[in-house]
Amino acid sequence: MEYKISNRLRTGAIILMILGVLGVGYGFMDAYSVNEDNITEFLANEDHHGDEHATESHGEEHDMSTAHAEESHADDAHGAEVEAEGHEMTHEEHVLHQLHNRPYAALYVAAFFFFMISLGVLAFYAIQYAAQAGWSPVLFRVMEGITSYVLPGGALVLLIAFFADSHIFIWMDENVVAHDAIIQNKSGWLDKTWFMIRGLIFLGGWSAYRHFSRKFSVAQDLADINDNSNFKKNFRISAAFLVFYIYTESIMSWDWIMSVDPHWFSTLFGWYVFASMFVSGITVIALITIFLKSKGLLPFVNDSHIHDLAKFMFGISIFWTYLWFSQFMLIWYANIPEEVTYFVTRIEDYNLPFFGMVAMNFLFPLLLLMNSDYKRIPWFVVMAGVVILFGHYLDIFNMIMPATVGDRWFIGFPEIGSVLFFGGLFMLIVFTSLGKYPLLAKGSPFIKESEHFHY
Amino acid sequence: MASHYEAPIRRPLVTGEKSYHDVTVDVARPVEGKANRAWWIVFSIALVAFLWGIGCIIYTVSTGIGVWGLNKTVNWAWDITNFVWWVGIGHAGTLISAVLLLFRQKWRMAINRSAEAMTIFAVFQAGLFPIIHMGRPWLAYWVLPIPNQFGSLWVNFNSPLLWDVFAISTYLSVSLVFWWTGLLPDFAMLRDRAVRPFQKKIYALVSFGWSGRAKDWQRFEEVSLVLAGLATPLVLSVHTIVSFDFATSIVPGWHTTIFPPYFVAGAIFSGFAMVNTLLIIMRKVCNLEDYITVQHIELMNIVIMLTGSIVGVAYITELFIAWYSGVEYEQFAFLNRATGPYWWAYWCMMSFNVFSPQFMWSKKLRTSIMFSFFISIVVNIGMWFERFVIIVTSLHRDYLPSSWTMFSPTFVDIGIFIGTIGFFFVLFLLYARTFPVIAQAEIKTILKSSGERYKRIRENGETLSGTG
């Protein structure tokens, strides 16, 4: 079955991108309309209006010297830093940083969110090959379409990281590092050049696998019926990729996300991010499959395939919750000051997004997708999928925002604009790529099993 | 269920010219026959070890925990090491019967019965340790929230040791039920074949009047799926809770968030290694090579390789974060593991767990039965050391240098461990003589799609009708 991206879809995606650019542009203008000159006035205004949120946080400011500072400081060892910042940063400067960080952080969250979807799909795709799955080959082309976003998406994340610099990664600010003994000790790892090099290596590895797996997959279509050599090549590189992936995914999570809170650390973090990207990726496979099927383009996909995808959405959602809970509970239980501040800020300043995401990522999929019949009903899967995707956007939001904008978070123009922009770009790239090759990977040795798959 | 079509490139799971009847006969043979000399010899050895272990347990309980090598700093060592080791081994059984069922892995059918038996017997051994390591084990029932005459004095639900009680007891009960439901059709088969009245009576009793009607089978399958769906989170949570015993603490080297999934990965790793050890022997002595084929061993080796690699990633993550954290206690804990007085235990663990499974990338090695057997033993030793290293090296040197000390086991520590190994084999050997060690009813469901004979017939384009 051939697919061509429709004009309507392309125009829609471009409109989303334009709206997104406008939103982000407005976000930057709005953020930078407050500067050194009028910050005092801005804060006074805020107080004057009696905004409950602002006053409340204002009272707390004295013990939180920067947005980045919350992570640490209960510990005596960190005294030097508090002192250093104490005389360096006034309350005004601090708020100004938070305001200015916001559009960068909003952009970064959305960029990472869409990128992680495609990387999650790439991992899922590699697992299907390595496990010699018999049910999923009919979905290979859909997965390949989604993974076409890995390279541009990943490059954009790195680019934003490069330009946002200390607006997102406080350790990229030399002034801060000069006064922060903890970050200095990590400077062997947290170094901008080295960070970018690592990022490029990861991206190079992932996109190389994506490139070759797609190439072999297409070549297998044209090969002789008894010639499985391309399939075997794909099997081998998938196994190799998975090894590469498990390492680079962990390191990427430490670099690209965990290091926004450079004082905080958690060994589970890489796997936790993995669960988030994996479930979002599988959800998007299901959504795009249902979309294409509704257009009559995937006649070989039956409701058992949807059922299997929905089972994965259900299972990995629970797995995500398991890791979320493990990380949260262990830190809550031991209550060691240098770790627990991470969750203290999230519970105090991000109460609704923090616990709301648990409801969206766990309770909704658990209740919606428990029933076997419901997992075969497209609109039901779509509904659950939308909730899951929103939930995992919030998950990334909860990871990045507290370190960059602190209690000055809001989901407004820059956040929504960024999601629209990257969402549009994602659609444009993915659906264009979907149109390049037939939607059935007919050469796979398991394709017949997959077409006849019934559960 | 998946259709009968199977891609030609899949290798057969039942080799030889097997018909349904052959499966029945092959599975029933060890049960219907007599034990040979070798069985009696091994059984006696296991029994002696078991009795010796009982002696050590009685000695400990009646004399006091002081007969062990524990001290005021290292107050958990062999007891909890063995506990975690046995629980870990038990996990593969549930993995094979539940997780592989959810993933529709047909190859599990030849190994699930024995893997589940192994789970149950391993959990028995594990369950001993929480009791006997208590100072006053006769008050063990106090861990249960039972209304009582102390003004209804209850337990504190905040302790992971209490969660252990619930986890292990639930795990044992669910595994037992799951295993026994699966056994019903097979016991019924033995009942129907039995010629001696005593055996007929026994198998009639344990098969609960299974008659194999369509409705029964339909419910049987549904129950299996539901139990598999419940057992999967259970198996993850049980070893997670075991890992909480350490991870909830504030001891450097223990307090780390990766423990839950990493302990589970380690459990699958060691459990599959133990299944491999047992099945490689069993397929030989029970003549089951046509069911537990080299492919089965290869696939188990791949699982070992995969989980071994995950464990390796976790080790490296812990090392990196210990450095990255900048917490000197944490950094010292890892430095002490690698270069302290227990360096040999650490490097045994590293080389046995991280390096040895990497040999399985070679097709030649992973399809070699001798090599698989060797590696499976190595992995089990390595995983014992992993628990030992985590527990002892973190305890013997922590925050206050004035409390630094060493640990060495006494003969009672060792004796009890040997006793549990003996007990495990006593149970397993008895099982192998009295239970159908392969789920014949399940094997029969894949015979026509994955049996060598039927695959050949289908590939030649002939019809299956009349092939029985």
PDB file of C-alpha atoms in Angstrom, chain B residues 69-262:
ATOM      1  CA  GLY B  69      30.178 -15.152  62.249  1.00  0.00           C
ATOM      2  CA  LEU B  70      28.155 -11.966  62.580  1.00  0.00           C
ATOM      3  CA  ASN B  71      29.366  -9.094  64.703  1.00  0.00           C
ATOM      4  CA  LYS B  72      28.015  -5.770  65.892  1.00  0.00           C
ATOM      5  CA  THR B  73      28.878  -4.010  62.654  1.00  0.00           C
ATOM      6  CA  VAL B  74      28.238  -6.725  60.141  1.00  0.00           C
ATOM      7  CA  ASN B  75      24.944  -7.983  61.453  1.00  0.00           C
ATOM      8  CA  TRP B  76      23.706  -9.328  58.168  1.00  0.00           C
ATOM      9  CA  ALA B  77      25.941 -11.569  56.127  1.00  0.00           C
ATOM     10  CA  TRP B  78      25.472 -15.149  55.016  1.00  0.00           C
ATOM     11  CA  ASP B  79      21.906 -15.325  56.293  1.00  0.00           C
ATOM     12  CA  ILE B  80      20.588 -12.523  54.115  1.00  0.00           C
ATOM     13  CA  THR B  81      23.010 -13.251  51.296  1.00  0.00           C
ATOM     14  CA  ASN B  82      21.572 -16.745  51.049  1.00  0.00           C
ATOM     15  CA  PHE B  83      18.051 -15.436  51.414  1.00  0.00           C
ATOM     16  CA  VAL B  84      18.408 -13.021  48.530  1.00  0.00           C
ATOM     17  CA  TRP B  85      20.272 -15.603  46.480  1.00  0.00           C
ATOM     18  CA  TRP B  86      17.514 -18.184  46.868  1.00  0.00           C
ATOM     19  CA  VAL B  87      14.746 -15.690  46.218  1.00  0.00           C
ATOM     20  CA  GLY B  88      16.611 -14.579  43.126  1.00  0.00           C
ATOM     21  CA  ILE B  89      16.900 -18.118  41.867  1.00  0.00           C
ATOM     22  CA  GLY B  90      13.217 -18.599  42.393  1.00  0.00           C
ATOM     23  CA  HIS B  91      12.399 -15.739  40.081  1.00  0.00           C
ATOM     24  CA  ALA B  92      13.281 -17.487  36.868  1.00  0.00           C
ATOM     25  CA  GLY B  93      10.467 -19.954  37.345  1.00  0.00           C
ATOM     26  CA  THR B  94       7.846 -17.252  37.377  1.00  0.00           C
ATOM     27  CA  LEU B  95       9.630 -15.452  34.600  1.00  0.00           C
ATOM     28  CA  ILE B  96       9.433 -18.523  32.419  1.00  0.00           C
ATOM     29  CA  SER B  97       5.898 -19.455  33.272  1.00  0.00           C
ATOM     30  CA  ALA B  98       4.399 -15.980  33.412  1.00  0.00           C
ATOM     31  CA  VAL B  99       6.437 -13.449  31.463  1.00  0.00           C
ATOM     32  CA  LEU B 100       7.258 -15.810  28.625  1.00  0.00           C
ATOM     33  CA  LEU B 101       3.590 -16.765  28.491  1.00  0.00           C
ATOM     34  CA  LEU B 102       2.629 -13.106  28.121  1.00  0.00           C
ATOM     35  CA  PHE B 103       5.203 -12.797  25.349  1.00  0.00           C
ATOM     36  CA  ARG B 104       3.836 -15.968  23.714  1.00  0.00           C
ATOM     37  CA  GLN B 105       7.185 -17.714  23.715  1.00  0.00           C
ATOM     38  CA  LYS B 106       6.344 -21.268  22.726  1.00  0.00           C
ATOM     39  CA  TRP B 107       9.703 -22.569  23.826  1.00  0.00           C
ATOM     40  CA  ARG B 108       8.779 -22.005  27.426  1.00  0.00           C
ATOM     41  CA  MET B 109       6.445 -25.008  27.343  1.00  0.00           C
ATOM     42  CA  ALA B 110       9.209 -27.537  27.701  1.00  0.00           C
ATOM     43  CA  ILE B 111      10.810 -25.826  30.630  1.00  0.00           C
ATOM     44  CA  ASN B 112       8.085 -24.065  32.583  1.00  0.00           C
ATOM     45  CA  ARG B 113       7.101 -26.979  34.796  1.00  0.00           C
ATOM     46  CA  SER B 114      10.605 -27.564  36.118  1.00  0.00           C
ATOM     47  CA  ALA B 115      11.303 -23.869  36.358  1.00  0.00           C
ATOM     48  CA  GLU B 116       8.230 -23.384  38.514  1.00  0.00           C
ATOM     49  CA  ALA B 117       9.172 -26.346  40.671  1.00  0.00           C
ATOM     50  CA  MET B 118      12.561 -24.758  41.071  1.00  0.00           C
ATOM     51  CA  THR B 119      10.864 -21.500  42.089  1.00  0.00           C
ATOM     52  CA  ILE B 120       8.818 -23.133  44.764  1.00  0.00           C
ATOM     53  CA  PHE B 121      11.684 -25.149  46.200  1.00  0.00           C
ATOM     54  CA  ALA B 122      13.991 -22.148  46.103  1.00  0.00           C
ATOM     55  CA  VAL B 123      11.432 -19.970  47.868  1.00  0.00           C
ATOM     56  CA  PHE B 124      11.180 -22.662  50.561  1.00  0.00           C
ATOM     57  CA  GLN B 125      14.903 -22.312  51.166  1.00  0.00           C
ATOM     58  CA  ALA B 126      14.715 -18.544  51.091  1.00  0.00           C
ATOM     59  CA  GLY B 127      11.820 -18.578  53.519  1.00  0.00           C
ATOM     60  CA  LEU B 128      13.916 -20.354  56.126  1.00  0.00           C
ATOM     61  CA  PHE B 129      16.385 -17.530  56.528  1.00  0.00           C
ATOM     62  CA  PRO B 130      14.075 -14.723  57.685  1.00  0.00           C
ATOM     63  CA  ILE B 131      12.983 -17.034  60.494  1.00  0.00           C
ATOM     64  CA  ILE B 132      16.275 -18.545  61.572  1.00  0.00           C
ATOM     65  CA  HIS B 133      18.218 -15.316  61.452  1.00  0.00           C
ATOM     66  CA  MET B 134      15.939 -13.913  64.125  1.00  0.00           C
ATOM     67  CA  GLY B 135      17.254 -13.726  67.649  1.00  0.00           C
ATOM     68  CA  ARG B 136      13.942 -15.020  68.972  1.00  0.00           C
ATOM     69  CA  PRO B 137      12.412 -16.977  66.140  1.00  0.00           C
ATOM     70  CA  TRP B 138       9.667 -18.371  68.399  1.00  0.00           C
ATOM     71  CA  LEU B 139       8.174 -14.880  68.372  1.00  0.00           C
ATOM     72  CA  ALA B 140       8.176 -14.742  64.595  1.00  0.00           C
ATOM     73  CA  TYR B 141       4.381 -14.712  64.514  1.00  0.00           C
ATOM     74  CA  TRP B 142       4.558 -11.192  65.918  1.00  0.00           C
ATOM     75  CA  VAL B 143       5.320  -9.950  62.436  1.00  0.00           C
ATOM     76  CA  LEU B 144       1.746 -10.740  61.478  1.00  0.00           C
ATOM     77  CA  PRO B 145      -0.887  -8.092  62.142  1.00  0.00           C
ATOM     78  CA  ILE B 146      -3.084 -10.299  64.308  1.00  0.00           C
ATOM     79  CA  PRO B 147      -5.402  -8.776  66.926  1.00  0.00           C
ATOM     80  CA  ASN B 148      -3.972  -9.734  70.291  1.00  0.00           C
ATOM     81  CA  GLN B 149      -4.051  -9.268  74.047  1.00  0.00           C
ATOM     82  CA  PHE B 150      -1.417  -6.524  74.116  1.00  0.00           C
ATOM     83  CA  GLY B 151      -4.086  -3.915  73.494  1.00  0.00           C
ATOM     84  CA  SER B 152      -3.994  -4.957  69.866  1.00  0.00           C
ATOM     85  CA  LEU B 153      -0.316  -4.239  69.435  1.00  0.00           C
ATOM     86  CA  TRP B 154       0.343  -4.140  65.703  1.00  0.00           C
ATOM     87  CA  VAL B 155       3.289  -4.183  63.409  1.00  0.00           C
ATOM     88  CA  ASN B 156       4.798  -1.097  61.851  1.00  0.00           C
ATOM     89  CA  PHE B 157       4.046  -1.204  58.170  1.00  0.00           C
ATOM     90  CA  ASN B 158       6.978   1.046  57.341  1.00  0.00           C
ATOM     91  CA  SER B 159       9.618  -1.638  57.426  1.00  0.00           C
ATOM     92  CA  PRO B 160      10.716  -3.360  54.236  1.00  0.00           C
ATOM     93  CA  LEU B 161      11.339  -6.450  56.340  1.00  0.00           C
ATOM     94  CA  LEU B 162       7.619  -6.595  56.967  1.00  0.00           C
ATOM     95  CA  TRP B 163       6.957  -6.038  53.273  1.00  0.00           C
ATOM     96  CA  ASP B 164       9.223  -9.022  52.740  1.00  0.00           C
ATOM     97  CA  VAL B 165       6.894 -11.142  54.828  1.00  0.00           C
ATOM     98  CA  PHE B 166       3.959 -10.220  52.635  1.00  0.00           C
ATOM     99  CA  ALA B 167       5.953 -10.400  49.430  1.00  0.00           C
ATOM    100  CA  ILE B 168       7.464 -13.801  50.019  1.00  0.00           C
ATOM    101  CA  SER B 169       4.335 -15.408  51.395  1.00  0.00           C
ATOM    102  CA  THR B 170       2.200 -14.046  48.556  1.00  0.00           C
ATOM    103  CA  TYR B 171       4.791 -15.063  46.040  1.00  0.00           C
ATOM    104  CA  LEU B 172       4.945 -18.596  47.355  1.00  0.00           C
ATOM    105  CA  SER B 173       1.169 -18.974  47.440  1.00  0.00           C
ATOM    106  CA  VAL B 174       0.594 -17.567  43.966  1.00  0.00           C
ATOM    107  CA  SER B 175       3.428 -19.598  42.463  1.00  0.00           C
ATOM    108  CA  LEU B 176       2.079 -22.719  44.098  1.00  0.00           C
ATOM    109  CA  VAL B 177      -1.421 -22.154  42.762  1.00  0.00           C
ATOM    110  CA  PHE B 178      -0.124 -21.288  39.303  1.00  0.00           C
ATOM    111  CA  TRP B 179       2.024 -24.390  39.244  1.00  0.00           C
ATOM    112  CA  TRP B 180      -0.698 -26.661  40.510  1.00  0.00           C
ATOM    113  CA  THR B 181      -3.343 -25.462  38.046  1.00  0.00           C
ATOM    114  CA  GLY B 182      -0.897 -26.181  35.265  1.00  0.00           C
ATOM    115  CA  LEU B 183      -0.358 -29.643  36.682  1.00  0.00           C
ATOM    116  CA  LEU B 184      -4.011 -30.676  36.647  1.00  0.00           C
ATOM    117  CA  PRO B 185      -4.181 -31.999  33.073  1.00  0.00           C
ATOM    118  CA  ASP B 186      -0.823 -33.706  33.501  1.00  0.00           C
ATOM    119  CA  PHE B 187      -1.769 -35.373  36.759  1.00  0.00           C
ATOM    120  CA  ALA B 188      -4.963 -36.479  35.057  1.00  0.00           C
ATOM    121  CA  MET B 189      -2.852 -38.040  32.333  1.00  0.00           C
ATOM    122  CA  LEU B 190      -0.835 -39.962  34.926  1.00  0.00           C
ATOM    123  CA  ARG B 191      -4.023 -40.957  36.702  1.00  0.00           C
ATOM    124  CA  ASP B 192      -5.472 -42.351  33.504  1.00  0.00           C
ATOM    125  CA  ARG B 193      -2.332 -44.298  32.729  1.00  0.00           C
ATOM    126  CA  ALA B 194      -1.714 -45.639  36.226  1.00  0.00           C
ATOM    127  CA  VAL B 195      -2.006 -49.381  36.578  1.00  0.00           C
ATOM    128  CA  ARG B 196      -1.365 -49.740  40.290  1.00  0.00           C
ATOM    129  CA  PRO B 197      -4.350 -48.762  42.445  1.00  0.00           C
ATOM    130  CA  PHE B 198      -2.276 -46.796  44.935  1.00  0.00           C
ATOM    131  CA  GLN B 199      -0.821 -44.559  42.230  1.00  0.00           C
ATOM    132  CA  LYS B 200      -4.184 -44.193  40.588  1.00  0.00           C
ATOM    133  CA  LYS B 201      -5.630 -43.076  43.895  1.00  0.00           C
ATOM    134  CA  ILE B 202      -2.888 -40.526  44.511  1.00  0.00           C
ATOM    135  CA  TYR B 203      -2.991 -39.000  41.035  1.00  0.00           C
ATOM    136  CA  ALA B 204      -6.779 -38.978  41.107  1.00  0.00           C
ATOM    137  CA  LEU B 205      -6.562 -37.020  44.318  1.00  0.00           C
ATOM    138  CA  VAL B 206      -4.082 -34.409  43.069  1.00  0.00           C
ATOM    139  CA  SER B 207      -5.687 -33.950  39.660  1.00  0.00           C
ATOM    140  CA  PHE B 208      -8.946 -32.754  41.223  1.00  0.00           C
ATOM    141  CA  GLY B 209     -11.118 -34.750  38.842  1.00  0.00           C
ATOM    142  CA  TRP B 210      -9.858 -33.047  35.702  1.00  0.00           C
ATOM    143  CA  SER B 211     -11.743 -34.402  32.733  1.00  0.00           C
ATOM    144  CA  GLY B 212     -10.558 -32.068  30.008  1.00  0.00           C
ATOM    145  CA  ARG B 213     -13.854 -30.768  28.674  1.00  0.00           C
ATOM    146  CA  ALA B 214     -13.882 -27.814  26.309  1.00  0.00           C
ATOM    147  CA  LYS B 215     -15.286 -25.523  28.976  1.00  0.00           C
ATOM    148  CA  ASP B 216     -12.583 -26.615  31.408  1.00  0.00           C
ATOM    149  CA  TRP B 217      -9.878 -25.909  28.897  1.00  0.00           C
ATOM    150  CA  GLN B 218     -11.291 -22.526  28.090  1.00  0.00           C
ATOM    151  CA  ARG B 219     -11.314 -21.551  31.752  1.00  0.00           C
ATOM    152  CA  PHE B 220      -7.953 -23.153  32.278  1.00  0.00           C
ATOM    153  CA  GLU B 221      -6.434 -20.901  29.644  1.00  0.00           C
ATOM    154  CA  GLU B 222      -8.105 -17.824  31.021  1.00  0.00           C
ATOM    155  CA  VAL B 223      -6.937 -18.592  34.522  1.00  0.00           C
ATOM    156  CA  SER B 224      -3.399 -19.137  33.263  1.00  0.00           C
ATOM    157  CA  LEU B 225      -3.410 -15.786  31.509  1.00  0.00           C
ATOM    158  CA  VAL B 226      -4.827 -13.933  34.477  1.00  0.00           C
ATOM    159  CA  LEU B 227      -2.359 -15.602  36.824  1.00  0.00           C
ATOM    160  CA  ALA B 228       0.484 -14.802  34.443  1.00  0.00           C
ATOM    161  CA  GLY B 229      -0.691 -11.195  34.364  1.00  0.00           C
ATOM    162  CA  LEU B 230      -0.715 -11.115  38.152  1.00  0.00           C
ATOM    163  CA  ALA B 231       2.484 -13.070  38.621  1.00  0.00           C
ATOM    164  CA  THR B 232       4.494 -10.718  36.416  1.00  0.00           C
ATOM    165  CA  PRO B 233       4.072  -7.625  38.583  1.00  0.00           C
ATOM    166  CA  LEU B 234       4.358  -9.908  41.573  1.00  0.00           C
ATOM    167  CA  VAL B 235       7.713 -11.259  40.528  1.00  0.00           C
ATOM    168  CA  LEU B 236       8.974  -7.749  39.875  1.00  0.00           C
ATOM    169  CA  SER B 237       7.668  -6.457  43.157  1.00  0.00           C
ATOM    170  CA  VAL B 238       8.938  -9.349  45.249  1.00  0.00           C
ATOM    171  CA  HIS B 239      12.542  -8.884  44.356  1.00  0.00           C
ATOM    172  CA  THR B 240      12.027  -5.140  44.412  1.00  0.00           C
ATOM    173  CA  ILE B 241      10.870  -5.408  47.996  1.00  0.00           C
ATOM    174  CA  VAL B 242      13.853  -7.598  48.767  1.00  0.00           C
ATOM    175  CA  SER B 243      16.032  -4.868  47.283  1.00  0.00           C
ATOM    176  CA  PHE B 244      14.228  -2.285  49.434  1.00  0.00           C
ATOM    177  CA  ASP B 245      15.738  -4.006  52.481  1.00  0.00           C
ATOM    178  CA  PHE B 246      18.955  -2.343  51.420  1.00  0.00           C
ATOM    179  CA  ALA B 247      17.931   0.576  49.246  1.00  0.00           C
ATOM    180  CA  THR B 248      15.675   2.241  51.816  1.00  0.00           C
ATOM    181  CA  SER B 249      18.584   2.427  54.258  1.00  0.00           C
ATOM    182  CA  ILE B 250      21.095   5.236  54.444  1.00  0.00           C
ATOM    183  CA  VAL B 251      24.132   2.966  54.293  1.00  0.00           C
ATOM    184  CA  PRO B 252      26.546   4.041  51.521  1.00  0.00           C
ATOM    185  CA  GLY B 253      26.553   1.316  48.903  1.00  0.00           C
ATOM    186  CA  TRP B 254      23.016   0.300  49.866  1.00  0.00           C
ATOM    187  CA  HIS B 255      21.099   3.483  49.395  1.00  0.00           C
ATOM    188  CA  THR B 256      20.718   3.682  45.654  1.00  0.00           C
ATOM    189  CA  THR B 257      17.629   3.941  43.530  1.00  0.00           C
ATOM    190  CA  ILE B 258      18.696   1.511  40.840  1.00  0.00           C
ATOM    191  CA  PHE B 259      18.414  -1.470  43.199  1.00  0.00           C
ATOM    192  CA  PRO B 260      14.786  -2.378  42.420  1.00  0.00           C
ATOM    193  CA  PRO B 261      15.143  -3.088  38.690  1.00  0.00           C
ATOM    194  CA  TYR B 262      18.733  -4.172  39.033  1.00  0.00           C
TER     195      TYR B 262
END
